[in-house]
mmCIF file of C-alpha atoms in Angstrom:
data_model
loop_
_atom_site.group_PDB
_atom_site.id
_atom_site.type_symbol
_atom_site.label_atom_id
_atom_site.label_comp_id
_atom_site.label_asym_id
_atom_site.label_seq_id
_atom_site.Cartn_x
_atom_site.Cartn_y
_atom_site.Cartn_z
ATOM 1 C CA UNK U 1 62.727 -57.608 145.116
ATOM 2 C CA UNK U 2 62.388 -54.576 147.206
ATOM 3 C CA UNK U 3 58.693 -53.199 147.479
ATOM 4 C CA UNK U 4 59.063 -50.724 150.315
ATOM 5 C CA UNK U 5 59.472 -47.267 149.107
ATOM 6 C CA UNK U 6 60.262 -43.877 151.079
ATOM 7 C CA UNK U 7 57.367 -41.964 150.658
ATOM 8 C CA UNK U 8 53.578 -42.104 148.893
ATOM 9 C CA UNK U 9 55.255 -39.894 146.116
ATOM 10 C CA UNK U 10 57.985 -42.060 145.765
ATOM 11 C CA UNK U 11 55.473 -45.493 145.706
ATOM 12 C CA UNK U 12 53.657 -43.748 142.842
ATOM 13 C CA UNK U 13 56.655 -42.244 140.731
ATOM 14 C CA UNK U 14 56.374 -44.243 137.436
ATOM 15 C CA UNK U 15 52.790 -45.684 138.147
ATOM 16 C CA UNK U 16 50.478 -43.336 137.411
ATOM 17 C CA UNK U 17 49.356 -41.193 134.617
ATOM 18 C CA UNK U 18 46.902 -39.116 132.626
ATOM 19 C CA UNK U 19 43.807 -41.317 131.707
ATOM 20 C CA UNK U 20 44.219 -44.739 133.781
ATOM 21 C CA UNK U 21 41.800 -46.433 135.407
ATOM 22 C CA UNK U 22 42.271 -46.765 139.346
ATOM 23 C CA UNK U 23 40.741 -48.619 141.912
ATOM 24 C CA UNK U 24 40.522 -46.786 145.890
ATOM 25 C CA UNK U 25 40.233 -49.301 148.971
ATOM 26 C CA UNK U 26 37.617 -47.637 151.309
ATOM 27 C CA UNK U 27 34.848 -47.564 152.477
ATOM 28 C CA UNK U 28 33.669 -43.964 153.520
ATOM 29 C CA UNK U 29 36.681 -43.065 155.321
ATOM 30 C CA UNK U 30 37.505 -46.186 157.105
ATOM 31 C CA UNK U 31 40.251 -47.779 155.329
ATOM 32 C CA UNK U 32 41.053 -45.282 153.070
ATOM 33 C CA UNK U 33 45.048 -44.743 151.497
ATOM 34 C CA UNK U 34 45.271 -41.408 153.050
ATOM 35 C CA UNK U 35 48.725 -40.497 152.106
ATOM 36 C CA UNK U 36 48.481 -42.162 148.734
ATOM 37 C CA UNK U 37 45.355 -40.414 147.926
ATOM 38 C CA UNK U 38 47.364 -37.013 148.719
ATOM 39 C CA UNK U 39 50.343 -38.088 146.558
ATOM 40 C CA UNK U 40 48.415 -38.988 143.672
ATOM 41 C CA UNK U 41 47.117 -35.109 144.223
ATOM 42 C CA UNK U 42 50.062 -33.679 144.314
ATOM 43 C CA UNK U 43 51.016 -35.838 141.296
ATOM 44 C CA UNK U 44 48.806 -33.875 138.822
ATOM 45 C CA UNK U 45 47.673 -36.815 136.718
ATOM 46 C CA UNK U 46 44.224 -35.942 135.815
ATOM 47 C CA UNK U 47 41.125 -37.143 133.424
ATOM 48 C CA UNK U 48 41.121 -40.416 135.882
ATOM 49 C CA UNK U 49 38.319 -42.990 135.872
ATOM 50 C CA UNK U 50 38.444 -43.897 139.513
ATOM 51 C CA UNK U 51 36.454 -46.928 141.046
ATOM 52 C CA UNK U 52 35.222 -46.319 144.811
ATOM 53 C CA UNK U 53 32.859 -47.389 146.906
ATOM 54 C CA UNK U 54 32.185 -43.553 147.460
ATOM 55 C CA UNK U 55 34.180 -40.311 146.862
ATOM 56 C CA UNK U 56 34.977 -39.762 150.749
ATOM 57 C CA UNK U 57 34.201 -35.746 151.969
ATOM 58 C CA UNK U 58 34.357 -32.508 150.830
ATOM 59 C CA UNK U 59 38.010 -31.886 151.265
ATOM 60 C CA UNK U 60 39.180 -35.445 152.460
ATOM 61 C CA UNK U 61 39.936 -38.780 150.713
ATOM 62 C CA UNK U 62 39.089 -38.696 147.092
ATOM 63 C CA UNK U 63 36.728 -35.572 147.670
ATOM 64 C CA UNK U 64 40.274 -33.994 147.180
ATOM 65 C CA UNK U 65 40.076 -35.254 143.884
ATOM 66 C CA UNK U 66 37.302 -33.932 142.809
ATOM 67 C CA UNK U 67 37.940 -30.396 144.042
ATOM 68 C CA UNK U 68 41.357 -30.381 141.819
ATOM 69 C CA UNK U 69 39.055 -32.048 138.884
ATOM 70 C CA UNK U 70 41.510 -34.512 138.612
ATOM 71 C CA UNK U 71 38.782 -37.422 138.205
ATOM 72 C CA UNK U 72 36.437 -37.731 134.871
ATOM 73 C CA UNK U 73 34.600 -40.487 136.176
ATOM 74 C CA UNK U 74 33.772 -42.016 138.954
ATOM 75 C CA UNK U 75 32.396 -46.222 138.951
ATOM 76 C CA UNK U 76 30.677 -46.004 142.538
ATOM 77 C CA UNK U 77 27.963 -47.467 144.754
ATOM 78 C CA UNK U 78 27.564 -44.290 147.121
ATOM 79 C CA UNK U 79 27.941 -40.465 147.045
ATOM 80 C CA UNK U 80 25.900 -39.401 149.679
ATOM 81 C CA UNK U 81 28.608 -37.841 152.013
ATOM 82 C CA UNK U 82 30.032 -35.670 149.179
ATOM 83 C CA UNK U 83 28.728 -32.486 148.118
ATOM 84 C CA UNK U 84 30.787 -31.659 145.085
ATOM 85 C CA UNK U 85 30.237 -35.138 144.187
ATOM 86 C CA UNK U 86 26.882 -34.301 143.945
ATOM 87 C CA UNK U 87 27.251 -30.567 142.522
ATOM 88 C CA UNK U 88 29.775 -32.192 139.492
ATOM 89 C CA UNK U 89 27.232 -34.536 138.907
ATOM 90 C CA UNK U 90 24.303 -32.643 138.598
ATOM 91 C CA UNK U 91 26.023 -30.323 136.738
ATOM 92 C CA UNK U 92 27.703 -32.785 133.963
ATOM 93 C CA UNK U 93 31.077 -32.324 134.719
ATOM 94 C CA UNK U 94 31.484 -35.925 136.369
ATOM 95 C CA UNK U 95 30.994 -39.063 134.772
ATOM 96 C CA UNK U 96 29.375 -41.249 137.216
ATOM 97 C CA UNK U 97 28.787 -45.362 136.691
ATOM 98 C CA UNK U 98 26.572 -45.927 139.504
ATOM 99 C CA UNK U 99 26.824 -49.635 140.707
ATOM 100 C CA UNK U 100 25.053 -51.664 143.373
ATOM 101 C CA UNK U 101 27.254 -52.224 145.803
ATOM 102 C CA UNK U 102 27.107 -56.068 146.321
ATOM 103 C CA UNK U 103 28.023 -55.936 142.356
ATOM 104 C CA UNK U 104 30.568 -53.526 142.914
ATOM 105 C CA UNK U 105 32.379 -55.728 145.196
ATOM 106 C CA UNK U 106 32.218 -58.742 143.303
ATOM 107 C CA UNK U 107 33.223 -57.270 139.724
ATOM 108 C CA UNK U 108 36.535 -56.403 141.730
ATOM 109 C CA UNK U 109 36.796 -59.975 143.014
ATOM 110 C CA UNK U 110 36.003 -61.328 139.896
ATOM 111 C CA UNK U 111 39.108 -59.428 138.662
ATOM 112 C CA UNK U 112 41.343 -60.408 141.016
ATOM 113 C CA UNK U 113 40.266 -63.904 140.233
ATOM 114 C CA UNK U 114 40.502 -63.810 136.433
ATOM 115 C CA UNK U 115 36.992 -64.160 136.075
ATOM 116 C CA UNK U 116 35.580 -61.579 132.956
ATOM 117 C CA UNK U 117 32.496 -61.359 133.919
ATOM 118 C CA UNK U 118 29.121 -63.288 135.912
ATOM 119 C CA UNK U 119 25.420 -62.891 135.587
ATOM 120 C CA UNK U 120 23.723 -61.097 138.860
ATOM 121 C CA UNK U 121 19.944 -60.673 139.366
ATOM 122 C CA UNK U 122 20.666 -57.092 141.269
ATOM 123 C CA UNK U 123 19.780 -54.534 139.301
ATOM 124 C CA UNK U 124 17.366 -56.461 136.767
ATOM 125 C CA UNK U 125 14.461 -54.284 135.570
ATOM 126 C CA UNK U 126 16.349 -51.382 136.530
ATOM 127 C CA UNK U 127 18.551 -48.539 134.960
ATOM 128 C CA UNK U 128 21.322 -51.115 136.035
ATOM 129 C CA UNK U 129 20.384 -53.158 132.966
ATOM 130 C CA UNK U 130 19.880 -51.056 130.607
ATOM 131 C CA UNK U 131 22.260 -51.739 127.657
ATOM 132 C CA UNK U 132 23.333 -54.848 129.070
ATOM 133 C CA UNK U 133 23.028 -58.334 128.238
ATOM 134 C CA UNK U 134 20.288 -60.514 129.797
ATOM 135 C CA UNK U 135 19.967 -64.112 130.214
ATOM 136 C CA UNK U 136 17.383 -66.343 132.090
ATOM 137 C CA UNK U 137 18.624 -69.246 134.546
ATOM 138 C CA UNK U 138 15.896 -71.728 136.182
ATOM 139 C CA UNK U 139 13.573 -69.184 134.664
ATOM 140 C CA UNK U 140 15.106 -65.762 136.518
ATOM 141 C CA UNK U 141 16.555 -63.321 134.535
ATOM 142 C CA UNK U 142 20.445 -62.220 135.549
ATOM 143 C CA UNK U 143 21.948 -59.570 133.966
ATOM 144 C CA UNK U 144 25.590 -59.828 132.209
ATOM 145 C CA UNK U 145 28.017 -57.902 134.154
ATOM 146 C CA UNK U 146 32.430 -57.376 133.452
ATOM 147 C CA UNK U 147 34.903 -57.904 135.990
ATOM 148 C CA UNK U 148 36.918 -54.667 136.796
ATOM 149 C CA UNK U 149 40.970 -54.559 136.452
ATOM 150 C CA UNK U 150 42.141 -51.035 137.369
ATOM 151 C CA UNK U 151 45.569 -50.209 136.120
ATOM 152 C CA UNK U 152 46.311 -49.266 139.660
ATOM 153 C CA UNK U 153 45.159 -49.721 142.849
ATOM 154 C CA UNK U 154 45.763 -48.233 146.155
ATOM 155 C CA UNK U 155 44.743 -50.034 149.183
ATOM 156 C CA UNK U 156 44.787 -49.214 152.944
ATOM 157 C CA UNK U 157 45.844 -52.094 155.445
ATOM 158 C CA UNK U 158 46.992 -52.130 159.278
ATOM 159 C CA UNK U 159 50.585 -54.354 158.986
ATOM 160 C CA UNK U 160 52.882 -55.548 156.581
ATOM 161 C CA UNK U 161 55.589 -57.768 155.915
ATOM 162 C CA UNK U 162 58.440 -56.772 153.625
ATOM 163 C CA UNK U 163 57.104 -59.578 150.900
ATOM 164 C CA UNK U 164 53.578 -57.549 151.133
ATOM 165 C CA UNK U 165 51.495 -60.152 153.425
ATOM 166 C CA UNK U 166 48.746 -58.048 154.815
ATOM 167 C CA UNK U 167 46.713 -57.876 157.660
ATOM 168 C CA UNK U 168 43.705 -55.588 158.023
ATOM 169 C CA UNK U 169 42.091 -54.316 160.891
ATOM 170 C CA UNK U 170 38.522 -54.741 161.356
ATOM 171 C CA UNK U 171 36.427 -52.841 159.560
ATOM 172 C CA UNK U 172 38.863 -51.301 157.231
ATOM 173 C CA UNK U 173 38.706 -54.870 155.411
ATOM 174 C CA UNK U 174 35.930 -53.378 153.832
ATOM 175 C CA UNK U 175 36.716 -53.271 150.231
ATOM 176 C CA UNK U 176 40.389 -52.985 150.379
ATOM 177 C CA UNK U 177 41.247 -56.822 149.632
ATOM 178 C CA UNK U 178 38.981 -57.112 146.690
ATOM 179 C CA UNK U 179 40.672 -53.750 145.422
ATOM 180 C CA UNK U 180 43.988 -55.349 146.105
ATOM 181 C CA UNK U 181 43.492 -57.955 143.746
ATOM 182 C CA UNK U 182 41.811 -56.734 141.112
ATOM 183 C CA UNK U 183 44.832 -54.265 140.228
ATOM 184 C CA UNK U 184 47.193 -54.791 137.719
ATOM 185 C CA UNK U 185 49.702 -53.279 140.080
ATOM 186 C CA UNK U 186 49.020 -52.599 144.024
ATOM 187 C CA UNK U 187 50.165 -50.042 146.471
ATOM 188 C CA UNK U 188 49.552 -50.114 149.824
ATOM 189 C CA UNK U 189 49.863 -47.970 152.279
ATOM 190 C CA UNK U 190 50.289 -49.601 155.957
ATOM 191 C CA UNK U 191 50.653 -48.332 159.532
ATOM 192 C CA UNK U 192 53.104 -50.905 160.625
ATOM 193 C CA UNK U 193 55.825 -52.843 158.807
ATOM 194 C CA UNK U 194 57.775 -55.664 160.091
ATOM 195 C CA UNK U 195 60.078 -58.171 158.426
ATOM 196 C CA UNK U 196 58.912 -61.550 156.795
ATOM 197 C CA UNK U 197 58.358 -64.046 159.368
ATOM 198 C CA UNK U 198 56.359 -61.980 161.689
ATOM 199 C CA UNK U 199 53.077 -62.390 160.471
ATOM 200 C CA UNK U 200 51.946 -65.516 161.346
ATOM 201 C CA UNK U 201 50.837 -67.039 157.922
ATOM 202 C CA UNK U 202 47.429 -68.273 159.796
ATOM 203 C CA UNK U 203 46.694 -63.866 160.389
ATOM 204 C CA UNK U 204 47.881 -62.992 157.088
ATOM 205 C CA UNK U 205 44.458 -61.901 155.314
ATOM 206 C CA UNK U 206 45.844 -61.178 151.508
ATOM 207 C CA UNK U 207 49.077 -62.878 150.223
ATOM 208 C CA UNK U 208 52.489 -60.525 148.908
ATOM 209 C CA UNK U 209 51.581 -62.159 146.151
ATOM 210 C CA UNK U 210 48.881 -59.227 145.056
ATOM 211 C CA UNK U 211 51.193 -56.374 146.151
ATOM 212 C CA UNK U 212 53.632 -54.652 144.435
ATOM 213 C CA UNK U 213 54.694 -51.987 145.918
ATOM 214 C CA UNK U 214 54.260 -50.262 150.361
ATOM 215 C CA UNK U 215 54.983 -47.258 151.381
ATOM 216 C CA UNK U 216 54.525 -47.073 155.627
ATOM 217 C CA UNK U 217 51.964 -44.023 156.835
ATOM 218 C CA UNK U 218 52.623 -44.426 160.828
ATOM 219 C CA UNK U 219 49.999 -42.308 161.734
ATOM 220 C CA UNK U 220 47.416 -41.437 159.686
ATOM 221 C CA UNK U 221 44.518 -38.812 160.540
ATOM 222 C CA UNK U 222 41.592 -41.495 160.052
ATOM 223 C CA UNK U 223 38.992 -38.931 160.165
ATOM 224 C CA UNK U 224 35.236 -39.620 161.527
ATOM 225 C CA UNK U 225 32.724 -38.965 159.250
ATOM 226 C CA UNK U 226 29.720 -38.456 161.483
ATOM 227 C CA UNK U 227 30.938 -38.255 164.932
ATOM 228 C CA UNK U 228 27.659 -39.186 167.732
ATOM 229 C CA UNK U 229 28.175 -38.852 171.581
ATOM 230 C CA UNK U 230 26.034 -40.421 173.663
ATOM 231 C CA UNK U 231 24.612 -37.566 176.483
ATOM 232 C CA UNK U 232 26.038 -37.638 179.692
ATOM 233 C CA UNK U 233 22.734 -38.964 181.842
ATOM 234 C CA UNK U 234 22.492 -37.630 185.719
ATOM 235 C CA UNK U 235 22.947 -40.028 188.168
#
C-alpha cells in the first residue's frame, strides 16, 4: 500500500468534507501541519468542528481558518494568541468547547486507545461539569468525560518511513501523537522521508500502523510566536 502522496492537496483529495470533525497536531505553532493546514484552505470544506490545542495566529496555522470562516467550532484548551479567535467568539459566530488541557490530551489518547470515555477530577465544580455526569470514587467526585475520534487528523512529525513510522522532534511531540491516534484516518505531513528500514525501530515514536496517508513538506516556515533576544551586555 502506497501512503506517500505528491502534494498536501493531493493527501487530502477524497478525505475531507463539509461538516467533519478534525483533529490539528500542535501546539501553538510548534508542530503544526503547515502545508496541510493550507491545503485544507484551499480545499473550501467549511462548517468544520476542529479540535486544537489552540487556533495558532492571526493569519497562520488554523488562524487561517478562521479568517475564511471555514471552522464552526472549535474543542480547545487555549486561544490566547488569536485575536479573531477571540473577536468570533465574543461575537457568537464560533462555537467554542473549552477543555482543560490535561483532559484534552487524554480524551485524544483515550481515542486512539479505544477507550469511550474516563472519569477526571479537573474541572469538578466548574463550568467544565456542568451537564455532565458525576460520580464519587474513595469519596472524590470525577466527572464523566468521552474520548474524541476525529474523522481526520493531520499531524506534524520530523521523519518518516514509507510504512508511516514516525519520529518527532522535540518539542513538536507535543500533541501530535495523541492526535495521530485518535483519527479515524491520519495524514502527516513530515520534513524528511526515507525508506523502511531506516528508522531504527528503538527511535520510532508512533507505529505506521496509525498513519494512513504522508505527504513530505521539506522546509516548512515554522514561525516563532513570540520571538525574545537577550540584550547584547558591554563587556
Amino acid at each position: 500500500m502506497n501512503k506517500v502522496f505528491a502534494s498536501a492537496a493531493e493527501a487530502l483529495s477524497g478525505l475531507v468534507r463539509d461538516g467533519q470533525l478534525l483533529a490539528v497536531g500542535g501546539f501553538g505553532l510548534c508542530g503544526i501541519p503547515e502545508a496541510l493546514i493550507a491545503a485544507l484552505r484551499d480545499s473550501g470544506v467549511k462548517d468544520l468542528t476542529v479540535i486544537s490545542n489552540n487556533a495558532g495566529v492571526d493569519g497562520f496555522g488554523l488562524g487561517q481558518l478562521l479568517e475564511t470562516r471555514q471552522i464552526q467550532k472549535m474543542i480547545s484548551s487555549y486561544v490566547g494568541e488569536n485575536k479573531e479567535f477571540e473577536r468570533q467568539y465574543l461575537a457568537g459566530e464560533l462555537q467554542l468547547e473549552f477543555t482543560p488541557q490535561g483532559t484534552l490530551a487524554e480524551k485524544l489518547r483515550a481515542g486512539g486507545a479505544g477507550i469511550p470515555a474516563f472519569y477526571t477530577r479537573t474541572g469538578v465544580g466548574t463550568i467544565v461539569a456542568e451537564g455532565k455526569e458525576l460520580r464519587e470514587f474513595d469519596g472524590q467526585t470525577y466527572v464523566l468525560e468521552h474520548a474524541l475520534t476525529p474523522d481526520v487528523a493531520l499531524v506534524k512529525a520530523w521523519k518518516a518511513d514509507k510504512s508511516g513510522n514516525l519520529v518527532f522532534r522535540r518539542t513538536a511531540r507535543n500533541f501530535n501523537p495523541a492526535v495521530a491516534m485518535a483519527g479515524k484516518i491520519t495524514v502527516v505531513e513530515v520534513e524528511q522521508l526515507v525508506e523502511v528500514g531506516e528508522i531504527d525501530p528503538d527511535a520510532v515514536h508512533l507505529p505506521g500502523i496509525y498513519v494512513q496517508r504522508i505527504v513530505v513538506n521539506a522546509t516548512p516556515e515554522k514561525r516563532i510566536e513570540k520571538r525574545t533576544l537577550t540584550e547584547k551586555k558591554e563587556a
